[in-house]
Tab-separated table of C-alpha atoms in Angstrom:
chain	number	residue	atom	x	y	z
M	1	LEU	CA	25.495	-2.025	-4.872
M	2	TYR	CA	28.527	-2.644	-6.438
M	3	GLU	CA	27.702	-3.745	-10.007
M	4	ASN	CA	31.436	-5.299	-10.559
M	5	MET	CA	31.193	-7.506	-7.240
M	6	GLU	CA	29.797	-10.992	-6.761
M	7	VAL	CA	26.501	-11.251	-4.586
M	8	GLY	CA	28.297	-13.200	-1.821
M	9	GLU	CA	31.831	-11.399	-2.459
M	10	TYR	CA	29.516	-8.033	-1.626
M	11	LEU	CA	27.567	-9.102	1.054
M	12	GLY	CA	30.699	-10.977	2.574
M	13	PHE	CA	32.388	-7.238	2.354
M	14	MET	CA	29.256	-5.562	4.274
M	15	ALA	CA	29.183	-8.047	6.432
M	16	GLU	CA	33.075	-7.090	7.324
M	17	VAL	CA	31.885	-3.169	7.898
M	18	ARG	CA	29.918	-3.818	9.451
M	19	ILE	CA	30.378	-6.856	12.049
M	20	PRO	CA	33.169	-6.964	14.372
M	21	ASP	CA	32.144	-10.923	15.702
M	22	LYS	CA	33.184	-12.857	12.366
M	23	ALA	CA	31.168	-15.796	13.891
M	24	PHE	CA	28.075	-13.590	13.792
M	25	ALA	CA	29.247	-11.897	10.633
M	26	ARG	CA	29.114	-16.232	9.463
M	27	ARG	CA	26.096	-17.213	10.747
M	28	GLN	CA	23.981	-13.594	9.437
M	29	LEU	CA	26.139	-14.816	5.632
M	30	GLU	CA	24.326	-17.731	5.987
M	31	TRP	CA	21.385	-16.687	7.036
M	32	VAL	CA	21.013	-14.207	4.428
M	33	ALA	CA	21.906	-15.906	1.649
M	34	GLU	CA	19.077	-18.966	2.840
M	35	SER	CA	16.188	-16.496	4.192
M	36	PHE	CA	16.597	-14.349	0.730
M	37	GLY	CA	16.933	-17.353	-1.402
M	38	LEU	CA	20.897	-15.969	-2.693
M	39	ALA	CA	22.385	-19.003	-2.930
M	40	ARG	CA	21.959	-19.510	-5.956
M	41	VAL	CA	23.200	-16.483	-7.251
M	42	TRP	CA	26.073	-15.720	-5.036
M	43	PHE	CA	29.011	-16.241	-7.774
M	44	THR	CA	26.955	-13.383	-9.749
M	45	PRO	CA	28.224	-10.377	-10.613
M	46	ILE	CA	25.828	-7.828	-8.692
M	47	GLY	CA	25.218	-5.978	-12.419
M	48	GLN	CA	23.975	-9.207	-14.211
M	49	LEU	CA	21.253	-9.603	-12.097
M	50	SER	CA	17.608	-9.322	-12.553
M	51	LYS	CA	15.676	-5.890	-10.833
M	52	GLY	CA	14.209	-8.717	-8.102
M	53	TYR	CA	17.421	-9.727	-7.167
M	54	ARG	CA	18.861	-6.424	-6.565
M	55	GLN	CA	16.532	-5.779	-4.515
M	56	ARG	CA	16.557	-9.049	-2.002
M	57	VAL	CA	20.929	-8.036	-2.161
M	58	GLY	CA	20.150	-4.115	-1.178
M	59	LEU	CA	18.018	-5.618	1.318
M	60	ALA	CA	20.178	-8.472	3.059
M	61	GLN	CA	22.766	-6.130	3.878
M	62	ALA	CA	20.164	-3.782	5.418
M	63	ILE	CA	19.328	-5.938	7.821
M	64	MET	CA	22.889	-8.260	8.068
M	65	HIS	CA	23.371	-6.356	11.447
M	66	ASP	CA	20.162	-6.678	12.577
M	67	PRO	CA	18.610	-2.999	13.202
M	68	PRO	CA	16.191	-2.831	15.197
M	69	CYS	CA	14.368	-0.219	12.419
M	70	LEU	CA	14.986	-0.862	9.086
M	71	ILE	CA	14.392	2.639	6.482
M	72	LEU	CA	12.953	1.220	2.956
M	73	ASP	CA	11.876	3.511	0.352
M	74	GLU	CA	9.983	2.750	-2.532
M	75	PRO	CA	10.821	-1.801	-1.959
M	76	THR	CA	8.174	-3.135	-4.574
M	77	SER	CA	9.912	-0.318	-7.106
M	78	GLY	CA	9.454	-1.756	-10.988
M	79	LEU	CA	8.878	-5.744	-9.952
M	80	ASP	CA	7.022	-8.016	-11.425
M	81	PRO	CA	3.595	-8.695	-9.676
M	82	LEU	CA	5.310	-11.599	-8.301
M	83	GLN	CA	8.598	-9.954	-7.065
M	84	ILE	CA	6.431	-7.643	-4.734
M	85	LEU	CA	4.268	-10.802	-3.170
M	86	GLU	CA	8.223	-11.750	-2.420
M	87	MET	CA	9.047	-8.406	-1.371
M	88	ARG	CA	5.719	-7.391	0.874
M	89	ASN	CA	6.255	-11.102	2.659
M	90	PHE	CA	10.498	-10.290	3.350
M	91	ILE	CA	9.005	-6.903	5.194
M	92	LYS	CA	6.256	-8.590	6.967
M	93	GLU	CA	8.441	-11.126	8.115
M	94	LEU	CA	10.605	-8.574	9.504
M	95	ALA	CA	8.189	-7.173	10.610
M	96	ARG	CA	7.609	-9.371	13.618
M	97	LYS	CA	10.954	-8.666	15.755
M	98	LYS	CA	11.928	-4.986	13.915
M	99	ALA	CA	10.370	-1.684	13.740
M	100	ILE	CA	10.138	-1.003	8.946
M	101	VAL	CA	9.379	2.247	7.759
M	102	PHE	CA	9.349	2.328	4.384
M	103	SER	CA	7.783	5.724	2.458
M	104	THR	CA	6.399	4.706	-1.080
M	105	HIS	CA	3.947	6.824	-3.304
M	106	ILE	CA	1.935	3.322	-4.458
M	107	LEU	CA	-0.854	3.080	-1.845
M	108	PRO	CA	-2.610	-0.164	-1.898
M	109	GLU	CA	0.882	-1.048	-1.171
M	110	VAL	CA	0.628	0.615	2.348
M	111	GLU	CA	-2.925	-0.661	2.793
M	112	ALA	CA	-1.310	-4.683	1.857
M	113	ILE	CA	1.718	-3.766	4.448
M	114	SER	CA	1.413	-0.470	7.271
M	115	ASP	CA	0.065	-1.120	10.528
M	116	PHE	CA	0.433	3.179	11.323
M	117	VAL	CA	0.351	5.228	8.144
M	118	CYS	CA	1.439	8.891	8.176
M	119	ILE	CA	0.642	11.092	4.688
M	120	ILE	CA	2.556	13.508	4.322
M	121	SER	CA	2.741	16.638	2.189
M	122	GLN	CA	4.798	19.521	0.629
M	123	GLY	CA	6.910	18.311	3.683
M	124	LYS	CA	4.039	18.884	5.949
M	125	GLN	CA	2.279	15.833	7.963
M	126	VAL	CA	-0.838	15.653	7.354
M	127	ALA	CA	-2.619	13.004	8.910
M	128	LEU	CA	-1.199	9.532	11.106
M	129	GLY	CA	-2.729	6.981	12.481
M	130	GLU	CA	-3.605	3.104	11.610
M	131	LEU	CA	-5.529	2.899	8.388
M	132	SER	CA	-9.154	2.530	10.516
M	133	GLN	CA	-8.673	5.684	12.252
M	134	LEU	CA	-7.287	7.867	8.600
M	135	ARG	CA	-10.947	6.111	7.414
M	136	LYS	CA	-13.049	8.261	10.037
M	137	LEU	CA	-11.097	11.744	9.315
M	138	ILE	CA	-12.490	12.379	6.258
M	139	SER	CA	-16.272	11.184	7.049
M	140	GLN	CA	-19.153	8.852	8.227
M	141	GLU	CA	-20.808	7.622	4.742
M	142	ILE	CA	-21.548	4.326	3.321
M	143	LEU	CA	-20.372	3.248	0.238
M	144	TRP	CA	-22.324	0.862	-1.792
M	145	HIS	CA	-20.872	-0.418	-5.167
M	146	LEU	CA	-24.021	-1.798	-7.319
M	147	LYS	CA	-24.259	-3.899	-10.227
M	148	VAL	CA	-27.490	-4.790	-12.393
M	149	ASP	CA	-28.428	-4.771	-15.518
M	150	LYS	CA	-30.816	-2.058	-16.369
M	151	ARG	CA	-30.895	1.735	-15.264
M	152	LEU	CA	-32.822	2.278	-11.939
M	153	ASP	CA	-35.005	5.993	-11.959
M	154	GLY	CA	-36.209	5.044	-8.460
M	155	LEU	CA	-32.865	5.643	-6.973
M	156	ALA	CA	-33.016	8.659	-7.151
M	157	GLY	CA	-35.827	9.153	-4.433
M	158	ILE	CA	-34.645	7.569	-1.635
M	159	PRO	CA	-34.150	10.066	0.799
M	160	GLY	CA	-30.207	10.601	1.768
M	161	LEU	CA	-29.244	8.487	-0.183
M	162	THR	CA	-26.433	9.837	-2.905
M	163	ILE	CA	-25.911	8.388	-6.390
M	164	LYS	CA	-21.651	9.223	-7.017
M	165	ASN	CA	-21.695	7.636	-10.303
M	166	GLU	CA	-23.265	5.799	-12.466
M	167	LYS	CA	-22.147	4.083	-15.370
M	168	LYS	CA	-23.397	3.030	-18.366
M	169	GLU	CA	-21.215	-1.172	-19.416
M	170	LYS	CA	-20.601	-3.893	-21.593
M	171	GLU	CA	-23.676	-5.736	-18.942
M	172	GLY	CA	-25.668	-3.189	-17.767
M	173	PHE	CA	-25.185	-0.207	-15.193
M	174	GLY	CA	-22.978	0.739	-12.892
M	175	TYR	CA	-23.354	2.576	-9.526
M	176	LEU	CA	-21.393	4.273	-6.737
M	177	LEU	CA	-23.916	4.974	-3.787
M	178	SER	CA	-23.905	6.413	-0.852
M	179	ALA	CA	-25.972	7.735	2.279
M	180	THR	CA	-25.188	7.913	5.884
M	181	THR	CA	-27.626	5.687	7.419
M	182	PRO	CA	-28.109	1.694	6.156
M	183	LEU	CA	-30.346	2.002	3.279
M	184	GLU	CA	-29.551	-1.678	1.851
M	185	ASP	CA	-33.462	-2.170	1.820
M	186	LYS	CA	-34.706	0.415	-0.070
M	187	ILE	CA	-32.377	0.119	-2.678
M	188	VAL	CA	-32.779	-3.998	-3.022
M	189	LYS	CA	-36.544	-2.278	-2.821
M	190	VAL	CA	-35.641	-0.171	-5.738
M	191	VAL	CA	-34.763	-3.038	-7.585
M	192	CYS	CA	-36.868	-4.974	-7.657
M	193	GLN	CA	-39.685	-2.607	-7.583
M	194	GLU	CA	-38.714	-1.790	-11.489
M	195	GLY	CA	-37.518	-5.323	-12.393
M	196	ALA	CA	-34.076	-5.121	-12.339
M	197	THR	CA	-31.872	-8.381	-11.598
M	198	ILE	CA	-28.997	-7.678	-9.058
M	199	PHE	CA	-25.092	-9.125	-10.663
M	200	SER	CA	-23.391	-7.933	-7.713
M	201	PHE	CA	-24.071	-5.488	-4.897
M	202	GLY	CA	-21.803	-4.695	-1.299
M	203	ARG	CA	-20.031	-1.908	0.962
M	204	GLU	CA	-17.143	-0.489	-0.206
M	205	SER	CA	-14.305	0.600	1.981
M	206	GLU	CA	-13.017	4.376	2.042
M	207	THR	CA	-9.463	3.472	-0.047
M	208	LEU	CA	-6.287	4.942	0.529
M	209	GLU	CA	-5.820	6.470	-2.188
M	210	HIS	CA	-9.492	8.164	-1.783
M	211	ILE	CA	-7.939	8.962	1.662
M	212	PHE	CA	-5.335	10.322	0.764
M	213	LEU	CA	-6.335	12.991	-1.639
M	214	GLU	CA	-8.735	14.516	0.385
M	215	LEU	CA	-6.539	14.974	3.283
M	216	VAL	CA	-4.597	16.644	0.752
M	217	ALA	CA	-6.972	18.390	-0.747
M	218	ARG	CA	-8.022	19.872	3.093
M	219	LYS	CA	-5.069	21.317	4.032
M	220	ALA	CA	-4.723	22.415	1.414
M	221	LYS	CA	-7.950	24.382	1.195
M	222	GLU	CA	-6.697	25.082	4.914
M	223	GLY	CA	-3.113	26.969	3.774
M	224	GLU	CA	-5.123	29.088	1.324
M	225	HIS	CA	-7.048	29.515	4.445
M	226	GLU	CA	-4.327	31.347	6.761
M	227	SER	CA	-2.678	32.968	3.550
M	228	LEU	CA	-5.938	34.978	2.445
M	229	GLU	CA	-5.880	35.484	6.411
M	230	GLY	CA	-2.356	36.446	6.775
M	231	PRO	CA	-0.325	39.799	8.052
M	232	PHE	CA	-2.272	41.853	5.708
């Protein structure tokens, strides 16, 4: 972005450079001004804009010539929560008609926007697919989050149940439990037998952060084996 140029001046320059058809260029300028809420800052120097508005201007100039594919790098970096929500909505709306590729290290952003995910570590592809497919790659376990008013000693006695985390909280105890088969009835039975009160209980989905760490760690181990079994 050229910070000494006004928003309208800059976008007009980009339209002139990228769009030979002057009538189409005018229509596109009107469209980005309305779609990205830039009319109110049209005569403001870019250097005086907030981070959120600069991101809007950057996205507007990238999309103005109507490309079939849009590549975005960290599109929500440095934005406040409201601006992040606006940017997500912009991207989702554009994705109705265009292919959008974006890179980010903010994994909740990927879960909120993406239909298809590619995980890359040290320049190599680790996994590729829909989020539901990636979840199946790491394990078939079921996770539960349980919060009760007291410690439950009986959970350790349920066959097949693993207590992944037990944490003393301000009010009671929080548990992260896992198993390969549904055990909700047995968990609730222990709660009843020990006279505890349930504050919350439900299944927990594997987050993309957990999937990423698990797959990257697995790939690193495979790399270690390859180096050990290499041409020595």
